[in-house]
XYZ file of C-alpha atoms in Angstrom:
542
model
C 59.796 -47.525 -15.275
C 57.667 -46.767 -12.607
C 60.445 -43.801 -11.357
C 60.558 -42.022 -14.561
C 56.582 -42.357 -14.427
C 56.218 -40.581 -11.633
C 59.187 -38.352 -12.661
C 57.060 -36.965 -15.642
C 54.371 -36.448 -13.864
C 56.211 -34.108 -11.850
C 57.808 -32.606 -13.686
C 54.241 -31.410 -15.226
C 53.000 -30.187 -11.901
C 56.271 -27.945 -11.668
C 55.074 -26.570 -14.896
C 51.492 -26.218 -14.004
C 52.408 -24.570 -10.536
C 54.691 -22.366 -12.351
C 52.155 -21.144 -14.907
C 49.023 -20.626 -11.743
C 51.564 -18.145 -10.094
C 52.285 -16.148 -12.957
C 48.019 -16.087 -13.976
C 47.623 -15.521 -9.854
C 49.873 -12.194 -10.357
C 48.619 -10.666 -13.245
C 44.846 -11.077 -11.907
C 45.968 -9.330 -8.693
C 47.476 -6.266 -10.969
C 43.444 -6.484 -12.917
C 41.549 -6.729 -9.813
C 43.652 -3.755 -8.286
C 42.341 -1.653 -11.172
C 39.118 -2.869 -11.159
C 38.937 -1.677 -7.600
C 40.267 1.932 -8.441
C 37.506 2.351 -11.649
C 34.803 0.735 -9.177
C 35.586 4.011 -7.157
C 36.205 6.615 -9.186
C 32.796 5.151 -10.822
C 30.913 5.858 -7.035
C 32.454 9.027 -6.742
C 30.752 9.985 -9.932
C 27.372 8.568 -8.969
C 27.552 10.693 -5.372
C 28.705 13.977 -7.925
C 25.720 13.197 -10.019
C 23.414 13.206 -6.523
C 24.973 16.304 -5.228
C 23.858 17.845 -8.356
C 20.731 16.609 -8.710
C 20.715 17.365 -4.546
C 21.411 20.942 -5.366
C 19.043 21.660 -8.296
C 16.044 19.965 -6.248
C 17.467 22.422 -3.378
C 16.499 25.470 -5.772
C 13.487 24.272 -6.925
C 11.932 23.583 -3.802
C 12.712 26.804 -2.547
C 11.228 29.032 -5.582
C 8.172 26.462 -5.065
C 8.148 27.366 -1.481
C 8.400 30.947 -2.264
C 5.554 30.548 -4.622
C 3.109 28.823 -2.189
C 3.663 31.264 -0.050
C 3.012 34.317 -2.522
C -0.189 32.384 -3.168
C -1.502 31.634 0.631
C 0.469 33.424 2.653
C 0.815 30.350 5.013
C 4.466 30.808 6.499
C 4.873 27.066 6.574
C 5.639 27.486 2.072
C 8.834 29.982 3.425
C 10.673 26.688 5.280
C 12.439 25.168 1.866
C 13.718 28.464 0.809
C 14.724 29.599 4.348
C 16.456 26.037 4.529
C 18.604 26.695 1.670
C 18.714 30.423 1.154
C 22.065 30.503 3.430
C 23.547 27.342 2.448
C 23.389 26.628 -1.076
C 26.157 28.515 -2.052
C 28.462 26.045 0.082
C 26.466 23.262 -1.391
C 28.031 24.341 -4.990
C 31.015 25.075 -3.360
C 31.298 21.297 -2.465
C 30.113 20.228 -5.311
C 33.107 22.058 -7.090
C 35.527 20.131 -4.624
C 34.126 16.819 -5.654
C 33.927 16.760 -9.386
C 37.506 15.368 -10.592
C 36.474 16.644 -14.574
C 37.814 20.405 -15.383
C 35.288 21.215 -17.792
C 32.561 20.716 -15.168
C 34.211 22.996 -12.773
C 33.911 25.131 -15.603
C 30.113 24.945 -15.826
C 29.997 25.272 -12.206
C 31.372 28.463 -12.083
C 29.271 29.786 -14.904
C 26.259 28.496 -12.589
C 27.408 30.507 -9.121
C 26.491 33.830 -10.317
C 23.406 32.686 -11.845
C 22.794 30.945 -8.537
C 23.336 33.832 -6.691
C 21.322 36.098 -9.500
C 18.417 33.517 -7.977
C 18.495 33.525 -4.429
C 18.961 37.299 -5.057
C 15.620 37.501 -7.317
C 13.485 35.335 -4.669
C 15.056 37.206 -1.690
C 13.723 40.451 -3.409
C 10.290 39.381 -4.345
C 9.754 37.765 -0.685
C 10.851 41.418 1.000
C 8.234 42.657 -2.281
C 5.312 40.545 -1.046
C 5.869 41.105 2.958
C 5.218 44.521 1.652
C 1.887 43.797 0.173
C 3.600 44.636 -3.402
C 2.144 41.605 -4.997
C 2.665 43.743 -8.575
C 5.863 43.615 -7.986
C 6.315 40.145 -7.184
C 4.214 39.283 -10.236
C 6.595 41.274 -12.751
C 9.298 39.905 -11.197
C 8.159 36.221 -11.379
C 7.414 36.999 -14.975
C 10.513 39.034 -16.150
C 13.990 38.106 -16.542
C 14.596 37.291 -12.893
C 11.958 34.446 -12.851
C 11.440 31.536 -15.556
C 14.737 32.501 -18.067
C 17.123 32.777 -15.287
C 16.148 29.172 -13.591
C 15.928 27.831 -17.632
C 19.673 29.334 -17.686
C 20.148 27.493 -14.230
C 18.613 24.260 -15.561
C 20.231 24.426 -19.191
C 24.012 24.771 -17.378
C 23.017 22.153 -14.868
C 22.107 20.059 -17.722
C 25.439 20.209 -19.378
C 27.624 19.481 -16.536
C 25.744 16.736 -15.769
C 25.898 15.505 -18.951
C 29.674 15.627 -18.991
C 30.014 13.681 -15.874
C 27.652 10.864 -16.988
C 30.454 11.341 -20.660
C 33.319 10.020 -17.797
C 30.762 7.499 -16.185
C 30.299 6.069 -19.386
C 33.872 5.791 -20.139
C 34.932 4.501 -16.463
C 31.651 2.008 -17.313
C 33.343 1.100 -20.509
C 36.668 0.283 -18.604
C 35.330 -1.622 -15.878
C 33.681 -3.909 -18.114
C 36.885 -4.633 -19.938
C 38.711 -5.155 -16.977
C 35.934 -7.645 -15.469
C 35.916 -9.765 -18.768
C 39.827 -9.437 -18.451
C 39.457 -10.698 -15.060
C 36.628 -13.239 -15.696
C 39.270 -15.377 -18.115
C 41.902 -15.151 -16.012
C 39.752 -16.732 -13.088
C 39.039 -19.618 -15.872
C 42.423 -19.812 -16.630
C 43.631 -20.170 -13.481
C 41.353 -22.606 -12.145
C 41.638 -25.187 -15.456
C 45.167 -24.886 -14.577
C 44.887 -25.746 -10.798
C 42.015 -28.344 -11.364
C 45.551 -29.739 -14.181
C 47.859 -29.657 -11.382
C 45.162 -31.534 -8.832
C 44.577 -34.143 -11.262
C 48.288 -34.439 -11.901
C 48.754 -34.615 -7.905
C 45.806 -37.137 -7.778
C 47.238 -39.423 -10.204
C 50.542 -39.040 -8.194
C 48.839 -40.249 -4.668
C 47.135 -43.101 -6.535
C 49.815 -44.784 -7.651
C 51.437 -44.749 -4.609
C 47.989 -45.505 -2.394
C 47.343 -49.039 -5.226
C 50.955 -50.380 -3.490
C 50.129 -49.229 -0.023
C 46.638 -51.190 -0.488
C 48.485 -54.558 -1.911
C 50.568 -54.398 1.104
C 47.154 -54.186 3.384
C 45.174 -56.442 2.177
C 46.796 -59.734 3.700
C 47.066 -57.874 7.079
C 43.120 -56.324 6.690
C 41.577 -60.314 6.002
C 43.689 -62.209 8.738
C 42.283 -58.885 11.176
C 38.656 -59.240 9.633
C 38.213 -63.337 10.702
C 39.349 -62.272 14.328
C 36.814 -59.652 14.239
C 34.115 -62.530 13.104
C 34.758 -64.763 15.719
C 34.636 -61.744 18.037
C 31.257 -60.792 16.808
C 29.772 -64.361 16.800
C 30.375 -63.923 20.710
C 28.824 -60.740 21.023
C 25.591 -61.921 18.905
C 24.900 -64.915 21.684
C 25.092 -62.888 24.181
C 23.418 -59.528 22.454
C 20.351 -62.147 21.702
C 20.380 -62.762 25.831
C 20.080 -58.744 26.590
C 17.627 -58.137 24.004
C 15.198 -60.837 25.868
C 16.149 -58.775 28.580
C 14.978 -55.505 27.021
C 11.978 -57.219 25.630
C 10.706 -57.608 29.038
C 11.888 -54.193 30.044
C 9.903 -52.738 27.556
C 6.757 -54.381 27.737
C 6.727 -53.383 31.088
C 7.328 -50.072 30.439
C 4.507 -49.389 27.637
C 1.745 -50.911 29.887
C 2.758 -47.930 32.398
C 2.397 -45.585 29.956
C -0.283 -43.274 30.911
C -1.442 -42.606 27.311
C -2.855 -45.884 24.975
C -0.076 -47.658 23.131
C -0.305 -50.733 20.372
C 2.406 -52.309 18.819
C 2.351 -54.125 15.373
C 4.963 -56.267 13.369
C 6.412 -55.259 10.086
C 3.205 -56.865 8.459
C 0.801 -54.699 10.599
C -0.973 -57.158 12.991
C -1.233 -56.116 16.726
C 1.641 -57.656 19.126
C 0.854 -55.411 22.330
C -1.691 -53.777 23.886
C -1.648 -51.646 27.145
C -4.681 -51.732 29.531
C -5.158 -47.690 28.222
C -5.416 -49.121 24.716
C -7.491 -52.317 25.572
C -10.303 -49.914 27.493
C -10.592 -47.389 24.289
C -10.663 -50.082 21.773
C -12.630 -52.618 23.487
C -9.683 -55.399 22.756
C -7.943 -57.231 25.186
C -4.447 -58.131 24.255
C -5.243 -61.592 24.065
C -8.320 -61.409 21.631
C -6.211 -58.552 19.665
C -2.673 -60.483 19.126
C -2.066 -61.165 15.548
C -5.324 -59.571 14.020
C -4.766 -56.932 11.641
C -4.405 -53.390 13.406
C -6.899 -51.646 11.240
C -9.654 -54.264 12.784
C -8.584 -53.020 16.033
C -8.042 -49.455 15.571
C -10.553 -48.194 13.738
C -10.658 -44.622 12.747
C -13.204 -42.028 10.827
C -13.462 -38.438 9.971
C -15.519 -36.785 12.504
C -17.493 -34.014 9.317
C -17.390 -36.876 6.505
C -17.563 -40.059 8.638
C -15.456 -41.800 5.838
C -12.574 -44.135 7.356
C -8.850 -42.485 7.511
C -5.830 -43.640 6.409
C -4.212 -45.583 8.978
C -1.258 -43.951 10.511
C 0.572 -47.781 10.984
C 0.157 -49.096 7.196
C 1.776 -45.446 6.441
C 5.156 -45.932 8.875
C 5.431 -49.447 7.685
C 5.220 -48.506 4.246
C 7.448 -45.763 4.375
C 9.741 -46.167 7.796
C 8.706 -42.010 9.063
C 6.663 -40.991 11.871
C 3.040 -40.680 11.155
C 0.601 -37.837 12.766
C -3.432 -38.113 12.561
C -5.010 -34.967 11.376
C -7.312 -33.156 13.641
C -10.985 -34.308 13.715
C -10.455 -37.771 13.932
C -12.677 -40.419 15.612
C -11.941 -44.026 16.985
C -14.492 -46.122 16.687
C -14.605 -49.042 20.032
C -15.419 -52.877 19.393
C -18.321 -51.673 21.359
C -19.535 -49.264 19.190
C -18.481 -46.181 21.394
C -16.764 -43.323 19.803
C -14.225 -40.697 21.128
C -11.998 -37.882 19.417
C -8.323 -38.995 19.477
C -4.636 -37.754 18.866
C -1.874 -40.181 17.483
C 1.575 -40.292 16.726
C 3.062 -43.415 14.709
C 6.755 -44.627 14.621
C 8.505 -47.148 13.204
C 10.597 -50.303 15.005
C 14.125 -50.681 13.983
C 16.541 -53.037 14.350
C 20.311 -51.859 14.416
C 20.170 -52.374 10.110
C 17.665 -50.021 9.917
C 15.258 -52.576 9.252
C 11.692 -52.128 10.202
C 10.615 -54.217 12.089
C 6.960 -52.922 12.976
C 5.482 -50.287 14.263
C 4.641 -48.419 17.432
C 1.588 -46.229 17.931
C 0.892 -43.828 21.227
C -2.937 -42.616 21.535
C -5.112 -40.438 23.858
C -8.133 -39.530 24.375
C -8.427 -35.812 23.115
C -12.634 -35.287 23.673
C -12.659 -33.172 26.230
C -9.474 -31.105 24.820
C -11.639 -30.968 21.271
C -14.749 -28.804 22.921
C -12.436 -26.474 24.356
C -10.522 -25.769 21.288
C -13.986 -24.929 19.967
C -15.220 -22.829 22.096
C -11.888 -21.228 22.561
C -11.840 -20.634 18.353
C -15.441 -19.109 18.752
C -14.276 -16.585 21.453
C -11.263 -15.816 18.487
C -13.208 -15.357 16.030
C -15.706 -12.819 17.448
C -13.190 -11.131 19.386
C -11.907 -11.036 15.367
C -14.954 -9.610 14.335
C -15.528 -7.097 16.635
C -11.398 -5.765 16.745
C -12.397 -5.112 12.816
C -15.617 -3.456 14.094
C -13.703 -1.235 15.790
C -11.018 -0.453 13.423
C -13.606 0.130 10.749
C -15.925 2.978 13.279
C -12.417 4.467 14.021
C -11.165 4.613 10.461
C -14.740 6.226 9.461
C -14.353 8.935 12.108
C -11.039 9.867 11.817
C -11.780 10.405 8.067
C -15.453 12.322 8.912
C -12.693 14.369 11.250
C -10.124 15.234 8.587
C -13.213 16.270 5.544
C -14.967 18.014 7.919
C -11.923 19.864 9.459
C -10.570 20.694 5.218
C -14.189 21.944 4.355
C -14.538 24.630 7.087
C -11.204 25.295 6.750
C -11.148 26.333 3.031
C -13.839 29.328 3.837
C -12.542 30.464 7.138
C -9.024 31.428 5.810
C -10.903 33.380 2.735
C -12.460 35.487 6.064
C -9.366 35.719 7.991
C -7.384 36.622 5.090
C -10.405 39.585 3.929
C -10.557 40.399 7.443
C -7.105 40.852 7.758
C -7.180 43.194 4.950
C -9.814 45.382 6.333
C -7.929 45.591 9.649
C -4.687 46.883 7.524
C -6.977 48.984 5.595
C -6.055 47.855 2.011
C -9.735 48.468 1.014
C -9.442 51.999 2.501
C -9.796 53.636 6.097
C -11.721 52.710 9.009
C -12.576 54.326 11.842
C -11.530 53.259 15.518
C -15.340 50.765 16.006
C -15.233 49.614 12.747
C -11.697 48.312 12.873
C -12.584 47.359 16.526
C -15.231 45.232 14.591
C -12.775 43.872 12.046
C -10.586 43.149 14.842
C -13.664 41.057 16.624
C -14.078 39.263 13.620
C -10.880 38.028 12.920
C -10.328 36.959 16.106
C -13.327 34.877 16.502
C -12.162 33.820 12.544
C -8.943 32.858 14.450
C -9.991 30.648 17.557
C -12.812 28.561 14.639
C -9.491 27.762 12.676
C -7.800 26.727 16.799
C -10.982 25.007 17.472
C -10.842 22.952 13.774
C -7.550 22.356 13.969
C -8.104 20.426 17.682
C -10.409 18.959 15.920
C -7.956 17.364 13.111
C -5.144 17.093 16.045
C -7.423 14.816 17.784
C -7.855 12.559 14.836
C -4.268 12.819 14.508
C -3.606 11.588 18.483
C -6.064 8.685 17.933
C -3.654 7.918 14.715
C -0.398 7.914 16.288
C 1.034 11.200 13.711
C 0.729 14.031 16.108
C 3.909 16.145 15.810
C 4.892 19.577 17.194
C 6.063 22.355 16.001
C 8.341 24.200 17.871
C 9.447 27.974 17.297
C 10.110 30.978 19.003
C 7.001 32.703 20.784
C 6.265 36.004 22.081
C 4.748 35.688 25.456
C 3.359 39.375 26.080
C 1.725 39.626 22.795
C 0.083 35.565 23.050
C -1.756 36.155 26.129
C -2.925 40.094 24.742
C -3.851 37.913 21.663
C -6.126 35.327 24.123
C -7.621 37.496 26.438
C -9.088 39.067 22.722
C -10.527 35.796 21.865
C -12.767 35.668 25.352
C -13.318 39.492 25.693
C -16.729 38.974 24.170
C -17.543 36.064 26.628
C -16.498 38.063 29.418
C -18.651 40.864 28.368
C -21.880 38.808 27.912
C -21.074 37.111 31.422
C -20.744 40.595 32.681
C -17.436 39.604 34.668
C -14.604 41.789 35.423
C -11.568 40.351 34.010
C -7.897 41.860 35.616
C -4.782 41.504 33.450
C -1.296 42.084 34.670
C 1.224 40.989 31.993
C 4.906 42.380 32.661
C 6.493 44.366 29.932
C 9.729 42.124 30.351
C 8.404 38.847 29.276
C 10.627 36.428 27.402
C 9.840 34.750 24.480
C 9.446 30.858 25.395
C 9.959 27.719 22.500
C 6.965 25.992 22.528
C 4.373 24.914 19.343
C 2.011 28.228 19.156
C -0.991 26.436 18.244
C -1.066 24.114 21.295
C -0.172 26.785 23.709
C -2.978 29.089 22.608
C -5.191 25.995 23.039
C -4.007 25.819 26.793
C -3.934 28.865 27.400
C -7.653 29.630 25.999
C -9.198 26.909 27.352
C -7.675 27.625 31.134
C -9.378 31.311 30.412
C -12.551 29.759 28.611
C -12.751 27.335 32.089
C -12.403 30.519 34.453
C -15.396 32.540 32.609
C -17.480 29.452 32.310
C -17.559 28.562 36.110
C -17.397 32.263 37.186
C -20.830 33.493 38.405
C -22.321 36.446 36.667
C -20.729 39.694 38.046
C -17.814 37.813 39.842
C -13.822 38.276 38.716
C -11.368 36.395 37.073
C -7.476 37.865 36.684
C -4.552 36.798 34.872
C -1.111 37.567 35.882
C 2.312 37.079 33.781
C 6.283 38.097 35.371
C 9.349 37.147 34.309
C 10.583 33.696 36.932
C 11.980 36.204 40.153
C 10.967 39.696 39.147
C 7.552 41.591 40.539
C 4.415 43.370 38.908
């Protein structure tokens, strides 16, 4: 009976095992496609950013082009001279990655308009270098400007709404194909959990007759084992006197204070450490309660604390006093202490009592004190300083925007007098213009060292490397200190090579150097004396 039992049984599992291989298969064939709509659903999503990469590319350099109509300020030119060149590879790749037909055929609607674009801005940016600001406004305003980029935007618009058409659809799949998935997970796992329960039942069957068959053997082994362990008890009871000694000998060498209790609290030990800060002797404090002996306060409210030994008693865990706390001497004498509390076991687990190790920590308290005074006005100060620095270095930055905002107005006018857009001048009054907008160019140097130094102190200075002229820098700085020379009355030589190289460097900084190593000379030059500066190419001669 048993046989045909067990025979049942596994013939079940057979069944079971069968029907988890055939569940495993067809949720490896699920999970495969899952995988392959996960990534055509990514490559959609990177399509969709190319796109959205490429429009903001176009935007930001018609913006750019703008700002730079507007202010003339070279730094608005860097987004469209970024993608003027490359864009057209940008849609180009775009093209490559969309899998869909009909958005390749919106894509190629979009190149010539593209082009059409960069074309338009290209024109209006040669337009405006030529002072032909009409131009550029009619431009801006006619067919080439806001229809053409609504054309731009209204085909970008379509193709991306055909691509999010396909992620919607490869959305639609993979959530099929998860729920398809997600049961056959449940399925397969009720049907393994079947076949361990059917296995289980299997091993305890046969684990009931091996247990039958060990039981006689286990109790004949288990009274050996007692009569064993009744040997080992008599003489465990002889090394634990022993130990006893041992370890009362050890706690009274202990250099901090130590007391031991029983598991009902009252004091069994007490080293001479503990005896002087309490005021107990051993023999006056055995068996009296431990909270008569060690008595403890809060040092603000002067209210008893809780007693660190009732706490490991009661609950068997080590026990810390918080900070502040005051012991309180049969004598009446008081000192700040630290504690730590643990419980006595025996090899149950039982406690037994408890053990409590405690210093004096007076001494240790003041310093802590005064060291947390020293922290907290070293605190208050740091924020001191923070706050003065914060102030200035946003004094610096107003102050550097508000004389900023007038001085381009007169460089700009003055550079329009100097090209003669207002009309002709003759040789001293554009020698004047000339004055003035140099002296309109070293205030902007000067405010702008100004706002660099704000930016040093704040950790954001960056350069700005380009391509400089070297002849026509130091023509452009000897300008800037002609007048100081001529007030001085000093004779100032210059012998700058016509073969100088241009050198990479950030303009602004090396104009600063420059002037202020020429600014230095004239200022520490005597009246009527010389100063000279000389420029050659690294191996030639003047």
């Amino acid at each position: 009976m048993k046989n045909i039992h067990k025979g049942i049984v596994s013939f079940i599992g057979v069944v079971l095992l069968i029907i988890v291989v055939v569940v495993a298969q067809r949720t490896f064939s699920v999970f495969r496609r899952v995988e392959e709509v996960a990534q055509v659903r990514q490559h959609t999503f990177i399509v969709l950013n190319s796109a959205d990469d490429l429009m903001s590319e176009l935007v930001d350099a018609e913006t750019g082009l703008r700002g730079y109509f507007l202010t003339s300020d070279k730094a608005f030119l860097e987004p469209y001279l970024a993608v003027r060149d490359i864009i057209s590879g940008h849609l180009e790749e775009l093209r490559k990655l969309t899998l869909i037909s009909a958005s390749r055929e919106q894509l190629d609607a979009l190149a010539p308009l593209i082009k059409s674009k960069l074309s338009s801005l290209s024109h209006n940016l040669e337009l405006s270098r030529s002072n032909d600001m009409a131009a550029v406004l009619a431009n801006v305003r006619g067919s080439n400007g806001k229809p053409l980029m609504d054309s731009i935007r209204a085909k970008m618009k379509i193709f991306s709404r055909i691509e999010q058409g396909a992620l919607a659809q490869y959305d639609a799949q993979f959530q099929a194909d998860m729920h398809l998935l997600f049961v056959l997970i449940v399925t397969a796992v009720l049907i393994m959990l079947l076949l361990a329960l059917s296995f289980a039942y299997l091993i305890y069957w046969d684990t009931r007759n091996r247990l039958k068959n060990l039981v006689h053997l286990q109790t004949q082994h288990l009274l050996k084992i007692q009569e064993d362990t009744n040997k080992q008890l008599r003489q465990s009871n002889i090394i634990l006197q022993i130990s006893e000694e041992k370890f009362a000998v050890t706690l009274s060498s202990i250099g901090d204070a130590v007391m031991a209790t029983d598991a009902k609290g009252h004091v069994t030990f007490l080293n001479s450490i503990a005896e002087q800060l309490t005021g107990w002797t051993l023999a006056e404090a055995a068996g009296r309660p431990a909270d008569e002996i060690f008595r403890i306060i809060n040092e603000k409210t002067r209210q008893p604390s809780k007693s660190p030994i009732k706490e490991t008693l009661a609950h068997g865990t080590r026990q810390s006093l918080a900070n502040h706390t005051i012991l309180i001497s049969r004598t009446g004498s008081e000192c700040a202490i630290a504690d730590s509390c643990a419980p006595i076991r025996n090899r149950e687990g039982q406690v037994l009592g408890a053990v409590l190790v405690f210093r004096d920590v007076t001494g240790q308290m003041e310093q802590e004190k005064s060291l947390k005074k020293n922290h907290e006005e070293l605190q208050a100060l740091a924020a001191e300083l923070k706050r003065v620095g914060r102030a200035k270095s946003e004094f610096l930055a107003n102050m550097s925007h508000e004389l900023r905002t007038p001085l381009n107005s007169i460089n700009g006018f003055s550079e329009m007098l100097y090209d003669e857009t207002f009309g002709l001048l003759n040789e001293k009054q554009k020698q004047y213009v000339n004055n003035v907008l140099a002296s309109g160019k070293h205030l902007l140097l000067l405010i702008n060292q100004i706002l660099d130094m704000s930016k040093v102190e704040a950790g954001k200075m960056k350069l700005a490397s380009s391509s400089l002229p070297m002849k026509s820098l130091l023509n452009d700085i000897s300008l800037l200190i002609a007048d100081m020379v001529s007030k001085k009355k000093i004779e100032m030589l210059l012998e700058i090579a016509e073969d100088l190289p241009n050198i990479e460097g950030d303009e602004l900084k090396v104009k600063e150097i420059l002037y202020n190593l020429l600014s230095n000379a004239v200022k520490f030059t005597p009246e009527g004396g010389k100063i000279g500066m000389k420029a050659k190419k690294a191996g030639s001669e003047i």
